[in-house]
mmCIF file of C-alpha atoms and ligand atoms in Angstrom:
data_model
loop_
_atom_site.group_PDB
_atom_site.id
_atom_site.type_symbol
_atom_site.label_atom_id
_atom_site.label_comp_id
_atom_site.label_asym_id
_atom_site.label_seq_id
_atom_site.Cartn_x
_atom_site.Cartn_y
_atom_site.Cartn_z
ATOM 1 C CA ALA A 237 5.134 16.577 8.664
ATOM 2 C CA ASP A 238 5.837 13.716 5.735
ATOM 3 C CA MET A 239 9.210 13.340 7.965
ATOM 4 C CA LEU A 240 7.033 10.476 9.366
ATOM 5 C CA VAL A 241 5.881 8.960 6.022
ATOM 6 C CA THR A 242 7.623 5.935 5.478
ATOM 7 C CA TYR A 243 8.524 5.103 2.128
ATOM 8 C CA PRO A 244 11.367 1.845 0.614
ATOM 9 C CA THR A 245 14.924 2.739 0.658
ATOM 10 C CA SER A 246 14.543 0.875 -2.908
ATOM 11 C CA PRO A 247 12.191 -0.109 -5.247
ATOM 12 C CA ALA A 248 13.820 -3.579 -4.535
ATOM 13 C CA ASP A 249 12.565 -3.052 -0.671
ATOM 14 C CA PHE A 250 9.170 -2.401 -1.446
ATOM 15 C CA ASP A 251 7.084 -5.194 -0.521
ATOM 16 C CA ILE A 252 3.773 -5.143 -2.433
ATOM 17 C CA THR A 253 2.683 -8.262 -0.849
ATOM 18 C CA ARG A 254 0.562 -6.102 2.125
ATOM 19 C CA LEU A 255 -0.949 -4.140 -0.863
ATOM 20 C CA TYR A 256 -2.879 -6.831 -2.554
ATOM 21 C CA THR A 257 -4.088 -9.751 -2.650
ATOM 22 C CA ARG A 258 -1.791 -13.043 -3.954
ATOM 23 C CA ASP A 259 -4.909 -13.776 -6.957
ATOM 24 C CA ALA A 260 -3.978 -10.248 -7.959
ATOM 25 C CA ILE A 261 -0.199 -10.549 -7.605
ATOM 26 C CA GLU A 262 -0.161 -13.800 -9.411
ATOM 27 C CA ARG A 263 -2.435 -11.879 -12.328
ATOM 28 C CA CYS A 264 -0.943 -8.528 -12.464
ATOM 29 C CA GLY A 265 2.547 -8.703 -11.928
ATOM 30 C CA HIS A 266 4.003 -5.688 -10.959
ATOM 31 C CA ILE A 267 2.384 -1.866 -10.362
ATOM 32 C CA SER A 268 2.424 -0.914 -13.710
ATOM 33 C CA VAL A 269 -0.376 2.720 -13.065
ATOM 34 C CA ALA A 270 0.178 4.882 -10.812
ATOM 35 C CA ASP A 271 -2.789 8.334 -10.244
ATOM 36 C CA VAL A 272 0.170 10.497 -8.190
ATOM 37 C CA GLY A 273 -2.403 12.556 -5.613
ATOM 38 C CA CYS A 274 -4.960 10.411 -5.536
ATOM 39 C CA GLY A 275 -6.843 11.796 -3.173
ATOM 40 C CA TYR A 276 -10.384 9.932 -2.049
ATOM 41 C CA GLY A 277 -9.537 7.258 -4.752
ATOM 42 C CA GLY A 278 -12.290 7.605 -6.878
ATOM 43 C CA MET A 279 -9.841 7.393 -9.842
ATOM 44 C CA THR A 280 -7.901 4.861 -8.464
ATOM 45 C CA MET A 281 -10.664 2.501 -8.101
ATOM 46 C CA ARG A 282 -11.565 3.396 -11.203
ATOM 47 C CA LEU A 283 -8.862 2.218 -12.920
ATOM 48 C CA SER A 284 -8.644 -1.112 -11.268
ATOM 49 C CA GLU A 285 -12.295 -2.001 -12.839
ATOM 50 C CA LEU A 286 -10.615 -0.616 -15.788
ATOM 51 C CA PHE A 287 -7.685 -2.272 -15.666
ATOM 52 C CA PRO A 288 -8.356 -6.169 -13.979
ATOM 53 C CA ASN A 289 -4.449 -6.882 -15.129
ATOM 54 C CA LYS A 290 -2.282 -4.255 -13.864
ATOM 55 C CA LEU A 291 -1.549 -3.645 -10.263
ATOM 56 C CA ILE A 292 -2.878 0.410 -9.923
ATOM 57 C CA ILE A 293 -1.159 2.689 -6.275
ATOM 58 C CA GLY A 294 -2.370 5.822 -6.090
ATOM 59 C CA LEU A 295 0.149 7.699 -4.136
ATOM 60 C CA GLU A 296 -1.721 10.645 -1.724
ATOM 61 C CA ILE A 297 -0.016 12.385 1.636
ATOM 62 C CA ARG A 298 -2.883 13.261 3.841
ATOM 63 C CA GLU A 299 -2.922 10.242 6.439
ATOM 64 C CA VAL A 300 -6.198 10.459 6.893
ATOM 65 C CA VAL A 301 -7.450 10.711 2.700
ATOM 66 C CA VAL A 302 -4.957 7.420 2.783
ATOM 67 C CA GLU A 303 -7.176 5.545 5.249
ATOM 68 C CA TYR A 304 -10.510 6.337 4.149
ATOM 69 C CA ALA A 305 -9.131 5.328 0.341
ATOM 70 C CA GLN A 306 -7.744 1.871 1.968
ATOM 71 C CA GLU A 307 -11.306 1.181 3.553
ATOM 72 C CA GLN A 308 -12.956 1.914 0.764
ATOM 73 C CA ILE A 309 -11.267 -0.473 -1.679
ATOM 74 C CA LEU A 310 -11.267 -3.080 1.098
ATOM 75 C CA LYS A 311 -14.660 -2.181 1.502
ATOM 76 C CA GLN A 312 -15.312 -3.056 -2.355
ATOM 77 C CA ARG A 313 -12.707 -6.767 -1.899
ATOM 78 C CA ALA A 314 -15.189 -7.520 0.227
ATOM 79 C CA GLU A 315 -18.197 -7.289 -1.252
ATOM 80 C CA GLY A 316 -16.803 -9.395 -3.900
ATOM 81 C CA ARG A 317 -16.381 -6.271 -6.740
ATOM 82 C CA SER A 318 -13.151 -5.005 -8.270
ATOM 83 C CA GLY A 319 -10.460 -3.825 -6.515
ATOM 84 C CA ASP A 320 -8.170 -6.459 -5.079
ATOM 85 C CA ASN A 321 -5.590 -4.805 -7.550
ATOM 86 C CA ALA A 322 -5.854 -1.619 -6.027
ATOM 87 C CA ALA A 323 -3.848 0.035 -3.119
ATOM 88 C CA VAL A 324 -3.288 3.482 -2.250
ATOM 89 C CA ILE A 325 -0.578 4.221 -0.338
ATOM 90 C CA ARG A 326 0.790 7.195 2.359
ATOM 91 C CA SER A 327 3.686 9.207 0.435
ATOM 92 C CA ASN A 328 5.065 11.940 -0.587
ATOM 93 C CA ALA A 329 5.910 11.799 -4.045
ATOM 94 C CA MET A 330 8.069 14.018 -4.434
ATOM 95 C CA LYS A 331 10.073 13.008 -2.128
ATOM 96 C CA HIS A 332 10.508 9.194 -2.871
ATOM 97 C CA PHE A 333 8.490 8.520 -6.236
ATOM 98 C CA PRO A 334 12.384 6.748 -7.406
ATOM 99 C CA CYS A 335 12.582 4.440 -4.321
ATOM 100 C CA TYR A 336 9.098 2.596 -5.390
ATOM 101 C CA PHE A 337 9.222 2.267 -9.126
ATOM 102 C CA ARG A 338 12.179 0.399 -11.259
ATOM 103 C CA LYS A 339 12.942 1.779 -14.392
ATOM 104 C CA GLY A 340 10.840 1.434 -17.323
ATOM 105 C CA GLN A 341 7.949 0.135 -14.585
ATOM 106 C CA LEU A 342 5.175 1.838 -15.211
ATOM 107 C CA ASP A 343 3.064 2.220 -18.083
ATOM 108 C CA THR A 344 0.712 5.112 -16.766
ATOM 109 C CA MET A 345 0.532 7.550 -14.667
ATOM 110 C CA LEU A 346 -1.573 9.908 -13.620
ATOM 111 C CA PHE A 347 -1.527 13.664 -12.504
ATOM 112 C CA LEU A 348 -5.770 15.059 -11.961
ATOM 113 C CA PHE A 349 -6.385 17.595 -10.277
ATOM 114 C CA PRO A 350 -2.838 18.354 -8.643
ATOM 115 C CA ASP A 351 -3.100 21.553 -6.260
ATOM 116 C CA PRO A 352 -2.271 24.405 -8.228
ATOM 117 C CA HIS A 353 -0.295 26.474 -5.918
ATOM 118 C CA PHE A 354 -1.106 30.011 -7.126
ATOM 119 C CA LYS A 355 2.189 31.986 -5.283
ATOM 120 C CA LYS A 356 5.346 32.366 -7.270
ATOM 121 C CA SER A 357 6.748 31.175 -4.464
ATOM 122 C CA ASN A 358 5.742 28.175 -4.321
ATOM 123 C CA HIS A 359 5.978 27.132 -7.615
ATOM 124 C CA ARG A 360 8.601 25.201 -7.155
ATOM 125 C CA ARG A 361 5.959 22.669 -5.298
ATOM 126 C CA ARG A 362 3.822 21.905 -7.581
ATOM 127 C CA ILE A 363 4.051 18.661 -8.289
ATOM 128 C CA ILE A 364 4.828 18.681 -12.127
ATOM 129 C CA SER A 365 8.548 20.549 -12.933
ATOM 130 C CA VAL A 366 10.579 19.754 -15.833
ATOM 131 C CA ASN A 367 12.963 18.447 -13.135
ATOM 132 C CA LEU A 368 10.156 16.079 -11.420
ATOM 133 C CA LEU A 369 9.411 15.451 -15.193
ATOM 134 C CA ALA A 370 12.763 13.547 -14.989
ATOM 135 C CA GLU A 371 12.255 11.014 -12.562
ATOM 136 C CA TYR A 372 9.031 10.011 -13.332
ATOM 137 C CA ALA A 373 9.959 9.200 -17.135
ATOM 138 C CA TYR A 374 12.544 7.106 -15.280
ATOM 139 C CA ALA A 375 10.110 4.815 -14.062
ATOM 140 C CA LEU A 376 7.919 4.890 -17.353
ATOM 141 C CA LYS A 377 9.126 2.815 -20.072
ATOM 142 C CA LYS A 378 9.033 3.632 -23.787
ATOM 143 C CA GLY A 379 5.282 4.593 -24.651
ATOM 144 C CA ALA A 380 3.885 4.775 -21.904
ATOM 145 C CA ILE A 381 0.725 7.524 -21.236
ATOM 146 C CA VAL A 382 0.439 10.271 -18.807
ATOM 147 C CA TYR A 383 -2.530 12.084 -18.129
ATOM 148 C CA THR A 384 -3.129 15.971 -16.520
ATOM 149 C CA ALA A 385 -6.042 17.282 -15.957
ATOM 150 C CA THR A 386 -6.926 20.815 -14.288
ATOM 151 C CA ASP A 387 -9.493 23.148 -14.271
ATOM 152 C CA VAL A 388 -7.101 25.817 -13.014
ATOM 153 C CA PHE A 389 -6.243 27.863 -16.322
ATOM 154 C CA GLU A 390 -2.987 29.252 -14.851
ATOM 155 C CA LEU A 391 -1.990 25.324 -13.494
ATOM 156 C CA ARG A 392 -2.601 23.961 -17.589
ATOM 157 C CA GLN A 393 -0.169 26.805 -18.756
ATOM 158 C CA TRP A 394 2.382 25.455 -16.431
ATOM 159 C CA MET A 395 1.592 22.131 -17.152
ATOM 160 C CA ASP A 396 2.179 22.849 -20.524
ATOM 161 C CA SER A 397 5.209 24.609 -19.797
ATOM 162 C CA GLN A 398 7.157 22.046 -18.172
ATOM 163 C CA PHE A 399 6.144 19.218 -20.541
ATOM 164 C CA ALA A 400 6.999 21.593 -23.391
ATOM 165 C CA LEU A 401 10.453 22.046 -21.506
ATOM 166 C CA SER A 402 10.783 18.260 -21.409
ATOM 167 C CA PRO A 403 12.075 15.813 -24.404
ATOM 168 C CA MET A 404 10.982 12.606 -23.111
ATOM 169 C CA PHE A 405 7.739 13.743 -23.597
ATOM 170 C CA GLN A 406 5.263 14.578 -26.522
ATOM 171 C CA GLU A 407 1.854 15.229 -25.976
ATOM 172 C CA VAL A 408 -1.125 12.972 -27.749
ATOM 173 C CA THR A 409 -3.187 14.379 -30.281
ATOM 174 C CA ASP A 410 -7.075 14.395 -29.226
ATOM 175 C CA SER A 411 -7.574 12.400 -32.211
ATOM 176 C CA GLU A 412 -5.609 9.594 -30.582
ATOM 177 C CA LEU A 413 -7.756 9.797 -28.011
ATOM 178 C CA LYS A 414 -10.976 9.482 -29.624
ATOM 179 C CA GLY A 415 -12.839 6.652 -27.265
ATOM 180 C CA ASP A 416 -9.908 6.602 -24.140
ATOM 181 C CA PRO A 417 -11.565 5.107 -21.447
ATOM 182 C CA VAL A 418 -9.345 6.865 -19.076
ATOM 183 C CA VAL A 419 -10.380 10.002 -20.062
ATOM 184 C CA ALA A 420 -13.875 9.595 -20.359
ATOM 185 C CA ALA A 421 -13.294 8.659 -16.458
ATOM 186 C CA ILE A 422 -11.392 11.846 -15.691
ATOM 187 C CA GLY A 423 -14.628 13.664 -16.452
ATOM 188 C CA THR A 424 -16.736 11.778 -13.328
ATOM 189 C CA ALA A 425 -14.792 9.194 -11.085
ATOM 190 C CA THR A 426 -12.649 11.942 -8.784
ATOM 191 C CA ALA A 427 -14.079 14.133 -6.103
ATOM 192 C CA ASP A 428 -12.346 17.056 -8.205
ATOM 193 C CA ALA A 429 -13.989 17.067 -11.044
ATOM 194 C CA GLU A 430 -17.221 16.588 -10.399
ATOM 195 C CA ARG A 431 -16.719 19.791 -8.582
ATOM 196 C CA ALA A 432 -14.505 21.300 -11.809
ATOM 197 C CA LEU A 433 -18.210 19.969 -13.226
ATOM 198 C CA ARG A 434 -20.167 21.700 -10.951
ATOM 199 C CA LYS A 435 -18.934 25.207 -11.470
ATOM 200 C CA ASP A 436 -19.041 25.707 -14.758
ATOM 201 C CA GLY A 437 -17.944 22.450 -16.548
ATOM 202 C CA THR A 438 -14.297 23.164 -17.506
ATOM 203 C CA HIS A 439 -11.476 20.706 -16.600
ATOM 204 C CA TYR A 440 -8.185 21.092 -18.751
ATOM 205 C CA ILE A 441 -6.847 17.494 -19.801
ATOM 206 C CA LYS A 442 -3.827 17.102 -21.188
ATOM 207 C CA VAL A 443 -2.519 13.040 -21.997
ATOM 208 C CA TYR A 444 1.479 12.743 -22.906
ATOM 209 C CA ARG A 445 4.234 9.781 -24.125
ATOM 210 C CA ARG A 446 7.016 9.043 -22.733
ATOM 211 C CA VAL A 447 9.116 8.910 -25.954
HETATM 212 N N1 SAM B 692 -6.814 13.521 -7.370
HETATM 213 C C1 SAM B 692 -7.586 13.606 -7.047
HETATM 214 C C2 SAM B 692 -8.973 14.210 -7.387
HETATM 215 O O1 SAM B 692 -8.508 14.187 -8.724
HETATM 216 O O2 SAM B 692 -9.704 13.957 -6.827
HETATM 217 C C3 SAM B 692 -7.069 14.580 -5.952
HETATM 218 C C4 SAM B 692 -6.913 16.006 -6.110
HETATM 219 S S1 SAM B 692 -5.969 16.756 -4.859
HETATM 220 C C5 SAM B 692 -6.901 18.785 -5.204
HETATM 221 C C6 SAM B 692 -4.941 16.715 -5.137
HETATM 222 C C7 SAM B 692 -4.468 15.367 -3.919
HETATM 223 O O3 SAM B 692 -2.451 15.464 -3.831
HETATM 224 C C8 SAM B 692 -4.308 15.886 -2.399
HETATM 225 O O4 SAM B 692 -5.681 15.352 -1.683
HETATM 226 C C9 SAM B 692 -3.398 15.963 -1.772
HETATM 227 O O5 SAM B 692 -3.270 15.593 -0.306
HETATM 228 C C10 SAM B 692 -2.137 15.118 -2.689
HETATM 229 N N2 SAM B 692 -0.403 15.525 -2.866
HETATM 230 C C11 SAM B 692 -0.186 16.925 -2.393
HETATM 231 N N3 SAM B 692 0.780 17.237 -3.134
HETATM 232 C C12 SAM B 692 1.325 15.564 -2.966
HETATM 233 C C13 SAM B 692 2.912 14.817 -2.260
HETATM 234 N N4 SAM B 692 3.777 15.372 -2.793
HETATM 235 N N5 SAM B 692 2.434 13.590 -2.807
HETATM 236 C C14 SAM B 692 1.341 13.590 -2.541
HETATM 237 N N6 SAM B 692 0.288 13.214 -2.756
HETATM 238 C C15 SAM B 692 0.270 14.934 -3.303
#
């Protein structure tokens, strides 16, 4: 189905003027925060409030979900609340990520509650792998932060193993994360976090820095 997803051929072709208000683009410059597999965009919107001077983009593969998220953002803008710096687009982030972002453009990336793909034969579908981390690292500037969360222990272990294999990332320690507003928001702003918290309260957050 993602054959039908349109995408820019290169970052230079990626027209952001249809995604954000002119005001937001003037204020923020380029996109610097990417919420990958953003789902209904709860966190994308929360990020737009936390970082009013950054352009936030949510990447989501399911069309109906993208439409819903964009509607919510437009509603928020119309009500005069924030959101002029947030947008959600339809994209297969595993395939087309490098088409959107220049080298070192991003300072923050999020992978929140990605699909677990339990079966071994489906591990190649996981959105975090050592190969994809190399692509993501290209778009991240030095010192950029990558937030990951899951309520699936097995996926946590997988993501840890992939980050450990990548020389481009270093784990950020818990003490460095004290008071981090994004970590605080992860527990509340995403649909899946809410579900995980209802279930048994477990979700595993880990944060990495692009070295
Ligand atoms: N991050 C959101 C949250 O925390 O509530 C949504 C989590 S949901 C379990 C995972 C999302 O990733 C789904 O909405 C799915 O459609 C999306 N997704 C899966 N593969 C993707 C891909 N290759 N590119 C973009 N989005 C993808």
